[in-house]
Coordinates of C-alpha atoms and ligand atoms in Angstrom, one line a residue:
M1 CA 4.7 -18.0 -12.1
S2 CA 3.7 -14.7 -10.7
R3 CA 3.2 -11.8 -13.1
I4 CA 4.5 -8.4 -12.1
L5 CA 3.5 -5.1 -13.8
I6 CA 6.1 -2.3 -13.5
I7 CA 4.8 1.2 -14.2
E8 CA 7.8 3.5 -14.3
D9 CA 8.7 6.2 -16.7
E10 CA 12.4 6.4 -15.9
L11 CA 13.5 3.9 -18.4
P12 CA 16.9 2.9 -16.9
L13 CA 15.1 2.2 -13.6
Q14 CA 12.3 0.4 -15.4
R15 CA 14.8 -1.8 -17.2
A16 CA 16.7 -2.5 -14.1
L17 CA 13.5 -3.6 -12.3
A18 CA 12.4 -5.7 -15.2
D19 CA 15.8 -7.4 -15.3
N20 CA 15.8 -8.0 -11.6
F21 CA 12.3 -9.6 -11.6
S22 CA 12.9 -11.7 -14.7
F23 CA 16.0 -13.0 -13.0
E24 CA 13.9 -13.8 -9.9
S25 CA 11.7 -15.9 -12.2
Y26 CA 8.7 -13.5 -12.4
E27 CA 6.9 -12.8 -15.6
V28 CA 7.3 -9.1 -16.2
L29 CA 5.2 -6.5 -17.9
T30 CA 6.2 -2.9 -18.2
A31 CA 4.5 0.5 -18.9
A32 CA 6.2 3.9 -19.1
D33 CA 3.1 6.0 -18.5
G34 CA 0.1 5.9 -16.2
D35 CA -2.6 5.4 -18.9
T36 CA -0.9 2.3 -20.4
G37 CA -0.1 1.0 -17.0
Y38 CA -3.7 1.3 -15.9
R39 CA -4.9 -0.5 -19.0
L40 CA -2.4 -3.3 -18.6
A41 CA -3.3 -3.7 -14.9
K42 CA -6.9 -4.2 -15.9
E43 CA -6.4 -6.4 -19.0
K44 CA -3.4 -8.5 -18.2
N45 CA -4.4 -9.5 -14.7
P46 CA -1.0 -9.1 -13.0
D47 CA -0.4 -10.6 -9.4
L48 CA 1.3 -7.4 -8.3
V49 CA 1.8 -3.8 -9.6
I50 CA 4.9 -1.7 -9.0
L51 CA 3.7 1.8 -9.4
D52 CA 5.8 5.0 -9.6
L53 CA 3.9 8.1 -8.5
M54 CA 5.1 10.8 -10.9
L55 CA 4.1 9.5 -14.3
P56 CA 3.1 11.1 -17.6
R57 CA -0.5 10.9 -18.8
M58 CA -1.9 9.6 -15.6
S59 CA -0.3 10.0 -12.1
G60 CA 0.4 6.9 -10.0
Y61 CA -2.2 8.2 -7.5
D62 CA -4.9 8.3 -10.2
V63 CA -3.9 4.8 -11.5
C64 CA -4.2 3.5 -7.9
R65 CA -7.5 5.3 -7.2
K66 CA -9.1 4.1 -10.5
L67 CA -8.1 0.5 -10.0
R68 CA -9.4 0.4 -6.5
A69 CA -12.6 2.2 -7.4
E70 CA -13.2 -0.5 -10.1
G71 CA -12.7 -3.3 -7.6
V72 CA -9.2 -4.4 -8.7
S73 CA -7.6 -5.6 -5.5
T74 CA -4.2 -6.6 -7.0
P75 CA -1.4 -5.7 -4.5
I76 CA 0.2 -2.3 -5.3
L77 CA 3.7 -1.4 -4.2
M78 CA 4.4 2.3 -4.7
L79 CA 7.7 3.8 -5.5
T80 CA 8.2 7.2 -3.8
A81 CA 11.0 9.7 -3.7
R82 CA 12.8 10.4 -0.4
G83 CA 11.1 12.8 1.9
E84 CA 7.6 12.5 0.3
E85 CA 6.0 11.4 3.5
A86 CA 2.7 13.1 2.6
D87 CA 2.7 11.3 -0.8
R88 CA 3.1 7.9 0.9
V89 CA 0.2 8.5 3.2
V90 CA -2.0 9.7 0.4
G91 CA -0.9 6.6 -1.7
L92 CA -1.7 4.2 1.1
D93 CA -5.0 5.9 1.7
L94 CA -5.8 5.4 -2.0
G95 CA -5.4 1.7 -1.5
A96 CA -1.7 1.0 -2.2
D97 CA -0.5 -1.9 0.0
D98 CA 3.1 -0.9 0.6
Y99 CA 5.8 1.5 -0.6
V100 CA 9.6 1.7 -1.0
T101 CA 11.4 4.9 -1.1
K102 CA 13.9 5.7 -3.9
P103 CA 16.7 5.0 -3.8
F104 CA 16.0 1.5 -2.6
S105 CA 18.0 -1.7 -2.4
V106 CA 17.0 -4.5 -4.7
R107 CA 17.0 -6.9 -1.7
E108 CA 14.5 -4.7 0.1
L109 CA 12.3 -4.5 -2.9
N110 CA 12.4 -8.2 -3.5
A111 CA 11.5 -8.9 0.1
R112 CA 8.5 -6.5 0.0
V113 CA 7.3 -8.1 -3.2
R114 CA 7.6 -11.6 -1.7
A115 CA 5.7 -10.4 1.3
L116 CA 2.9 -9.0 -0.8
L117 CA 2.6 -12.0 -3.0
R118 CA 2.5 -14.5 -0.1
R119 CA -1.0 -15.8 0.4
P120 CA -0.9 -16.8 4.1
V121 CA -2.7 -19.8 5.3
P122 CA -4.0 -19.4 8.9
L123 CA -2.0 -21.8 11.0
R124 CA -3.3 -21.0 14.4
T125 CA -6.6 -22.0 15.7
L126 CA -9.3 -19.5 15.6
P127 CA -11.0 -18.7 18.9
D128 CA -14.5 -19.9 19.6
E129 CA -15.5 -17.0 21.8
L130 CA -14.5 -13.6 23.1
R131 CA -15.1 -12.3 26.6
L132 CA -13.7 -8.9 27.2
D133 CA -15.0 -5.9 29.1
N134 CA -18.7 -6.2 28.7
I135 CA -18.5 -7.9 25.4
R136 CA -19.5 -11.5 24.8
I137 CA -19.1 -13.0 21.4
N138 CA -19.6 -16.6 20.3
F139 CA -18.0 -17.1 16.9
R140 CA -19.5 -20.5 16.4
S141 CA -23.1 -19.7 17.2
Y142 CA -22.8 -16.1 15.8
E143 CA -24.2 -14.6 19.0
A144 CA -22.9 -11.3 20.4
S145 CA -23.8 -9.0 23.2
R146 CA -22.6 -6.0 25.0
N147 CA -23.6 -5.1 28.5
G148 CA -26.1 -8.0 28.2
R149 CA -27.8 -6.5 25.2
S150 CA -27.6 -8.4 22.0
L151 CA -25.4 -7.0 19.2
D152 CA -26.2 -7.3 15.6
L153 CA -23.0 -8.3 13.8
T154 CA -22.9 -9.4 10.2
R155 CA -21.2 -12.7 9.2
K156 CA -18.2 -10.8 7.7
E157 CA -17.9 -8.8 10.9
Y158 CA -17.7 -12.0 12.9
Q159 CA -15.1 -13.5 10.6
L160 CA -13.0 -10.3 10.5
L161 CA -13.1 -9.9 14.3
R162 CA -12.3 -13.6 14.8
L163 CA -9.2 -13.4 12.7
L164 CA -8.0 -10.2 14.4
V165 CA -8.7 -11.7 17.9
S166 CA -6.8 -14.9 16.9
R167 CA -3.7 -12.7 16.2
D168 CA -4.0 -10.6 19.4
G169 CA -1.5 -7.9 19.6
E170 CA -0.2 -8.5 16.1
A171 CA -0.7 -6.1 13.1
V172 CA -2.6 -7.8 10.4
T173 CA -2.4 -6.3 6.9
R174 CA -5.5 -5.1 5.1
D175 CA -4.6 -7.4 2.3
E176 CA -4.4 -10.4 4.5
L177 CA -7.7 -9.6 6.1
L178 CA -9.2 -9.2 2.6
N179 CA -7.8 -12.5 1.5
E180 CA -8.8 -14.4 4.6
V181 CA -12.3 -13.0 5.0
W182 CA -13.3 -12.2 1.5
G183 CA -11.1 -14.6 -0.4
Q184 CA -11.7 -14.6 -4.2
E185 CA -14.9 -12.5 -4.0
T186 CA -14.8 -9.7 -6.6
Y187 CA -15.8 -6.1 -6.1
V188 CA -14.0 -5.8 -2.8
T189 CA -11.0 -3.7 -2.0
T190 CA -9.0 -2.9 1.1
R191 CA -11.6 -0.1 1.6
T192 CA -14.1 -2.8 2.3
V193 CA -11.9 -3.9 5.2
D194 CA -11.9 -0.3 6.5
T195 CA -15.6 0.0 6.3
H196 CA -16.1 -3.3 8.3
V197 CA -13.6 -2.2 10.9
S198 CA -15.4 1.1 11.4
N199 CA -18.7 -0.7 11.7
L200 CA -17.2 -3.1 14.3
R201 CA -15.8 -0.1 16.2
A202 CA -19.2 1.5 16.3
K203 CA -20.6 -1.7 17.8
L204 CA -17.8 -2.7 20.2
E205 CA -15.8 0.3 21.3
Q206 CA -16.9 2.6 24.1
D207 CA -15.7 5.5 22.0
P208 CA -15.5 4.5 18.3
H209 CA -13.4 7.6 17.5
H210 CA -10.8 6.7 20.1
P211 CA -10.7 2.9 19.8
R212 CA -8.9 0.9 22.5
R213 CA -9.3 -2.6 21.1
L214 CA -9.5 -2.3 17.3
I215 CA -6.4 -0.3 16.6
T216 CA -5.3 1.2 13.2
V217 CA -1.7 0.4 12.3
H218 CA -1.0 3.2 9.9
G219 CA 0.0 2.1 6.5
V220 CA -0.3 -1.6 7.4
G221 CA -3.7 -2.6 8.7
Y222 CA -5.3 -3.3 12.1
R223 CA -4.4 -4.8 15.4
W224 CA -6.7 -6.3 18.1
L225 CA -5.6 -5.4 21.6
A226 CA -7.0 -7.5 24.4
E227 CA -4.7 -5.8 26.8
S228 CA -5.1 -2.0 26.4
S229 CA -2.0 0.0 27.1
Ligands
CA1 CA1 8.5 9.1 -12.5

């Protein structure tokens, strides 16, 4: 049974969320302030955290930042108020995985939670090689070159790239990349994915600051584009 931690100081909302998730057969933990929520997130090992932003004692941002800085990669779904676009962007930058805007429908929330808790198994075959522009990569022999000069890619970079290439054109979430490439390794966060993507860009893109192949899908993750638009 998946365990959900709800960190929300508006008690009627906290109670409604707790009832909803209990009804959906999740094990529910609750906290009404950031500090308690942060401690429960660390000590009780929840599978998902629902995190309000405006909280007493420690803001939702700080909870998120501290957990990620300490290597806790539990999915975090933020609750934001309407019109707080900047807040959402900051929250996602701090390592939250998704958000819903208040007021939200229970159906939407449940769908987001299910999506975050899903641990996808790769169904499609991974490609053995990539030949594009002047890039040649063999994912089996771990050999790569660009313009005939050999490229030094780390094993994780090969794995990450291979997964993205296998999903050509499709946005792959940072969490999914993390699960597939790093699995149960500790001390990695979605930030780790970002770092590897930026290293790959430096090696593969003509202009790493304006990538044409390894595209950021804001608030979601990354997309490999074989066909540039
Ligand atoms: Ca609040």
